[in-house]
CSV table of C-alpha atoms in Angstrom, one decimal:
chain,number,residue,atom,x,y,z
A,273,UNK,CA,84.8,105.2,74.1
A,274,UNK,CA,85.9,104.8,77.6
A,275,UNK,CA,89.5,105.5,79.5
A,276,UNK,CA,91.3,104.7,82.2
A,277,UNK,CA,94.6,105.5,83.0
A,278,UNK,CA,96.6,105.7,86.3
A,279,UNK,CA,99.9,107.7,87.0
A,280,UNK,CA,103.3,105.9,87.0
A,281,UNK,CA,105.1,105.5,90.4
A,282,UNK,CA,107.2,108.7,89.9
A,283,UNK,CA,104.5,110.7,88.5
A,284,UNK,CA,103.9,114.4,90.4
A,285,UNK,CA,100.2,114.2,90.4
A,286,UNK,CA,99.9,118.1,90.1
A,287,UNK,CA,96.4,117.9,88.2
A,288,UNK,CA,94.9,115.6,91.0
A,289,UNK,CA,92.2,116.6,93.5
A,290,UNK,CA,93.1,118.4,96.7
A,291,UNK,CA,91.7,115.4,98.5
A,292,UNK,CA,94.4,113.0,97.4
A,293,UNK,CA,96.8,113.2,100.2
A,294,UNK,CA,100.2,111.0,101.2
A,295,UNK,CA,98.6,109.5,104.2
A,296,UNK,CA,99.5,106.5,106.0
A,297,UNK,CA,100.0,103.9,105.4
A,298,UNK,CA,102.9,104.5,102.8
A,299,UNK,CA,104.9,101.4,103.4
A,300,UNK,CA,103.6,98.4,102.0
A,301,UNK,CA,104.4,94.8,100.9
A,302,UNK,CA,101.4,94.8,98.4
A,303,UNK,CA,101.3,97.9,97.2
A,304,UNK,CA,102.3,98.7,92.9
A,305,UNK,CA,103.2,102.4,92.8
A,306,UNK,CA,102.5,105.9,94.9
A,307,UNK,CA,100.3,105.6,98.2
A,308,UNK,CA,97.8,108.7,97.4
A,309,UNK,CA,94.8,108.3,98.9
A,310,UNK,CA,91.3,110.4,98.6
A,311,UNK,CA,90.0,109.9,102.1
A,312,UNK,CA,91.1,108.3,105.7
A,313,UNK,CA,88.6,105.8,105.2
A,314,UNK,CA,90.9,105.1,101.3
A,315,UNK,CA,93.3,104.5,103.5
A,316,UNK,CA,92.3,102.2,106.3
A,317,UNK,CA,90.9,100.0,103.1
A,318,UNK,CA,94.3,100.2,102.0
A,319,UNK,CA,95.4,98.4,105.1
A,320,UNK,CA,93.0,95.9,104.9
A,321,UNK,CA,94.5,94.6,101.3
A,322,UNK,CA,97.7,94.7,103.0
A,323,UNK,CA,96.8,91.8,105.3
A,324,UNK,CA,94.0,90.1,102.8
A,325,UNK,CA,95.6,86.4,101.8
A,326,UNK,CA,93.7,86.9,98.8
A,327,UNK,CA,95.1,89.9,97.3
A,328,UNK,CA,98.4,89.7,94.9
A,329,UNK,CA,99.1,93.2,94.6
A,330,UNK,CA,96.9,96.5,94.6
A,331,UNK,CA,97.7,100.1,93.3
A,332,UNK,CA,95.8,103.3,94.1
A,333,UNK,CA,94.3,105.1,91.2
A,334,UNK,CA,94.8,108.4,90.7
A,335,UNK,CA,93.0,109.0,87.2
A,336,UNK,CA,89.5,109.0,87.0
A,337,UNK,CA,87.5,106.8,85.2
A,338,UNK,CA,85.8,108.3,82.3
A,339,UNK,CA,83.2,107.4,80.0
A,340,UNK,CA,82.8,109.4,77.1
A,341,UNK,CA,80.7,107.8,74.6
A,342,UNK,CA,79.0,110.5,72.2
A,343,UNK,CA,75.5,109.1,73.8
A,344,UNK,CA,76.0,110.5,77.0
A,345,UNK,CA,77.0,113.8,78.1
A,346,UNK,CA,80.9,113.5,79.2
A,347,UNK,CA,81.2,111.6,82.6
A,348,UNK,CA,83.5,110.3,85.2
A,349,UNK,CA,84.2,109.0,88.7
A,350,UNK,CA,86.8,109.0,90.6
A,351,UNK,CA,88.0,105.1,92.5
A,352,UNK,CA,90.3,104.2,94.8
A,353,UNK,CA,91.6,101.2,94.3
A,354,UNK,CA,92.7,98.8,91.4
A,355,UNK,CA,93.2,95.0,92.9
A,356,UNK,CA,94.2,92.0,91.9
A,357,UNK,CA,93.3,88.9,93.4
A,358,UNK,CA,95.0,85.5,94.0
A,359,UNK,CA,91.6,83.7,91.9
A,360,UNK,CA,93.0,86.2,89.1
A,361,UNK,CA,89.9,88.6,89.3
A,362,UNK,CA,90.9,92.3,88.5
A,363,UNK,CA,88.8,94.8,90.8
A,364,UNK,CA,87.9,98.5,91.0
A,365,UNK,CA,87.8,99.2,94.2
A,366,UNK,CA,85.3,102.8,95.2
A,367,UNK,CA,85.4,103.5,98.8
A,368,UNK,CA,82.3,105.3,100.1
A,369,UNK,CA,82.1,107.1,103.3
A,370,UNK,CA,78.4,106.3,103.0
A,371,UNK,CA,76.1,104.1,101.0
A,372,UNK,CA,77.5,104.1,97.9
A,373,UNK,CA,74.8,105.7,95.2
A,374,UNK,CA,73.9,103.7,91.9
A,375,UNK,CA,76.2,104.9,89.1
A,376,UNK,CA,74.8,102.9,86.1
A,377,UNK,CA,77.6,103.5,83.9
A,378,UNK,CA,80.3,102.8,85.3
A,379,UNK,CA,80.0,98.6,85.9
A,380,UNK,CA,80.1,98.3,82.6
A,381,UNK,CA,83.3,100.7,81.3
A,382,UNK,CA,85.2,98.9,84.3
A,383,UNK,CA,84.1,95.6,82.8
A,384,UNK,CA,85.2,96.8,79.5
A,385,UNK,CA,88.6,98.0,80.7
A,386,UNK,CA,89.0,94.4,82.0
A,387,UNK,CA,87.8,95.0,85.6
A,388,UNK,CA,85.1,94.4,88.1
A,389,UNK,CA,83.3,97.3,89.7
A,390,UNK,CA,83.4,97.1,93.6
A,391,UNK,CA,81.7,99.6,95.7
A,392,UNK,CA,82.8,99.5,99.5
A,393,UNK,CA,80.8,101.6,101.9
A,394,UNK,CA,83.0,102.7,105.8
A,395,UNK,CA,79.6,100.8,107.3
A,396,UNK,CA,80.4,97.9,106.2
A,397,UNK,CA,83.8,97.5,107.2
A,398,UNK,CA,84.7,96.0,110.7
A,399,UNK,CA,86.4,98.7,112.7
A,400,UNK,CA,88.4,95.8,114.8
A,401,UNK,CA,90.0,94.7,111.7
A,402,UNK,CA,90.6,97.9,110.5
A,403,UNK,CA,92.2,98.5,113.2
A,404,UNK,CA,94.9,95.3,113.7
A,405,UNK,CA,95.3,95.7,109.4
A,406,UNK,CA,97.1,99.1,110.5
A,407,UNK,CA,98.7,98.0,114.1
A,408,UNK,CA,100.4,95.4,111.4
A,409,UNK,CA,101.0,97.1,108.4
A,410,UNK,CA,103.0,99.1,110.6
A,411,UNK,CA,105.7,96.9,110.4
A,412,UNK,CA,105.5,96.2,106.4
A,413,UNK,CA,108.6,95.2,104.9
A,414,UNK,CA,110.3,94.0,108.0
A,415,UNK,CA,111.7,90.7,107.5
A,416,UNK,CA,112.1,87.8,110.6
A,417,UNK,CA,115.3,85.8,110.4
A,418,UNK,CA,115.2,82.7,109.8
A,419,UNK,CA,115.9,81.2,113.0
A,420,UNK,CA,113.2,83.2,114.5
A,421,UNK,CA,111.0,82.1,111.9
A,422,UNK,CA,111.8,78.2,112.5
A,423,UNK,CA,111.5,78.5,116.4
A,424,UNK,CA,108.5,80.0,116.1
A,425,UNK,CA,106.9,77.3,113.2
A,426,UNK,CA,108.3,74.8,115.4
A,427,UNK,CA,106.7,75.9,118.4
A,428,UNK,CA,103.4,75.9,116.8
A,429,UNK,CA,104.1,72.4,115.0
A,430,UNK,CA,104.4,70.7,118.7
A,431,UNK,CA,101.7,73.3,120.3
A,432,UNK,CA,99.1,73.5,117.6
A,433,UNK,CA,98.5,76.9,118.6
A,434,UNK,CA,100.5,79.4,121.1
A,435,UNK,CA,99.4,83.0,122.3
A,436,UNK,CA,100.8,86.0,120.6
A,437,UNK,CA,102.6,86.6,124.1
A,438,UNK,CA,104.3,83.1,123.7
A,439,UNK,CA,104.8,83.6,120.1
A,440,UNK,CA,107.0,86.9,121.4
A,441,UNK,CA,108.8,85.3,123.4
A,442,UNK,CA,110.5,82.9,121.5
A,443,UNK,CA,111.8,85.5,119.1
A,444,UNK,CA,115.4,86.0,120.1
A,445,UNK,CA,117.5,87.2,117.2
A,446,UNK,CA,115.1,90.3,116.1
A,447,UNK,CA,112.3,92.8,117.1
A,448,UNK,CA,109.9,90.9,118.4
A,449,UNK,CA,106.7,92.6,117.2
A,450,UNK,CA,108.0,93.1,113.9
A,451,UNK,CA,108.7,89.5,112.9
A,452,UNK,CA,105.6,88.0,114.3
A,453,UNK,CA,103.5,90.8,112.1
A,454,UNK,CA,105.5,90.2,109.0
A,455,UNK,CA,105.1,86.3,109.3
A,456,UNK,CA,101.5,87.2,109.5
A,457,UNK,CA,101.4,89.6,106.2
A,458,UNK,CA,103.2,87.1,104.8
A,459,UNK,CA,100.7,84.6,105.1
A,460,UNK,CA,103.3,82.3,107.2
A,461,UNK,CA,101.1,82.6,110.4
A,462,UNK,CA,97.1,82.6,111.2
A,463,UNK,CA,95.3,84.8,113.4
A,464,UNK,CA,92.0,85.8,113.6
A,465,UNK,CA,91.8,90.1,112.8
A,466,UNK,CA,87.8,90.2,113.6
A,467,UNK,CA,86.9,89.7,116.6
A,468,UNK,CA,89.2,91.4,119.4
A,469,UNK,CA,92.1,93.5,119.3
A,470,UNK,CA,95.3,92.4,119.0
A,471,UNK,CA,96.7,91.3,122.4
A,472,UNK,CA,98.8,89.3,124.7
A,473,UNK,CA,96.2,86.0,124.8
A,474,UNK,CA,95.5,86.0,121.1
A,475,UNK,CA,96.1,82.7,119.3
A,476,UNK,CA,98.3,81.8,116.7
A,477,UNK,CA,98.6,78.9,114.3
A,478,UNK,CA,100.6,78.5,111.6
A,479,UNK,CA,98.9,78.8,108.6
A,480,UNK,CA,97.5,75.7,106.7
A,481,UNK,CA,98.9,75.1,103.4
């Protein structure tokens, strides 16, 4: 037999592990539920769903997995994420701060709960992306107005691409900042998160439908 459960949004997690913390970020778009997370490195991941066009929604799970079949001496494991993907794939997401050790078990009771097991390890994550997921997730939940949103679709139409400097500048009617990175998280705008920090000469498109 084999159980998962996770707590409801307004759940006090008082039986959780000390290492579950409210860290940022704890305003998202994406985001089903309480932002708890086991580790900064939980976190950061967390801010990388955040700006993934491939992820629906995501939720942080704060139960452990358990597998309790009467063959095997009582066992669980602690993940960190549950996912759910645009290509409808359900994901159990277990963020390592090292290389990830083999726990045979535990592919198969996620597959049985309806999931895919996916163990992420801090060294294989880009730190450049980690860092512009949280530089925009920053400004989760903000919304551009629409004529800021039509100037700046506009622009791009004509330009094919302008710099994120540009891109501020025709803003008028809101923050400036916060409307270009919630057109981004919104999928509304394209910019490359990988290979340089965010900055003045970075390109944007608009994003291709």
């Amino acid at each position: 037999m084999t159980t998962f459960v996770a707590h409801a949004a307004g759940d006090e997690a008082c039986d959780l592990p000390i290492s579950y913390k409210s860290r940022f970020p704890s305003h998202t778009t994406k985001c089903r539920g309480r932002t708890l997370y086991r580790s900064q490195e939980a976190s950061d991941y967390a801010c990388l769903l955040e700006v993934d066009p491939m992820v629906v929604h995501w939720r942080c799970v704060t139960q452990p997995v358990v597998n309790d079949s009467p063959a095997l001496k009582p066992r669980h494991r602690y993940v960190d994420f549950a996912v759910r993907t645009s290509d409808e794939r359900n994901l159990l997401v277990d963020i390592w701060r090292g290389i990830p050790e083999t726990i045979t078990w535990l592919p198969a009771v996620a597959e049985r709960l309806g999931y895919r097991y996916q163990a992420v390890s801090i060294f294989d994550l880009n730190p450049v992306r980690i860092q512009n997921a949280r530089d925009l997730v920053r400004y989760a939940g903000w919304q551009a107005t629409l004529g800021d949103r039509v100037r700046i679709l506009a622009g791009l139409e004509e330009e094919g691409s302008l710099t994120l400097a540009e891109c501020l500048g025709a803003v008028r009617e809101s923050r400036p900042m916060a409307s270009i990175a919630s057109m981004i998280m919104m999928g509304l705008l394209e910019v490359d998160l990988d290979e340089a920090l965010l900055g003045p000469d970075t390109a944007i498109r608009a994003a291709r439908s």
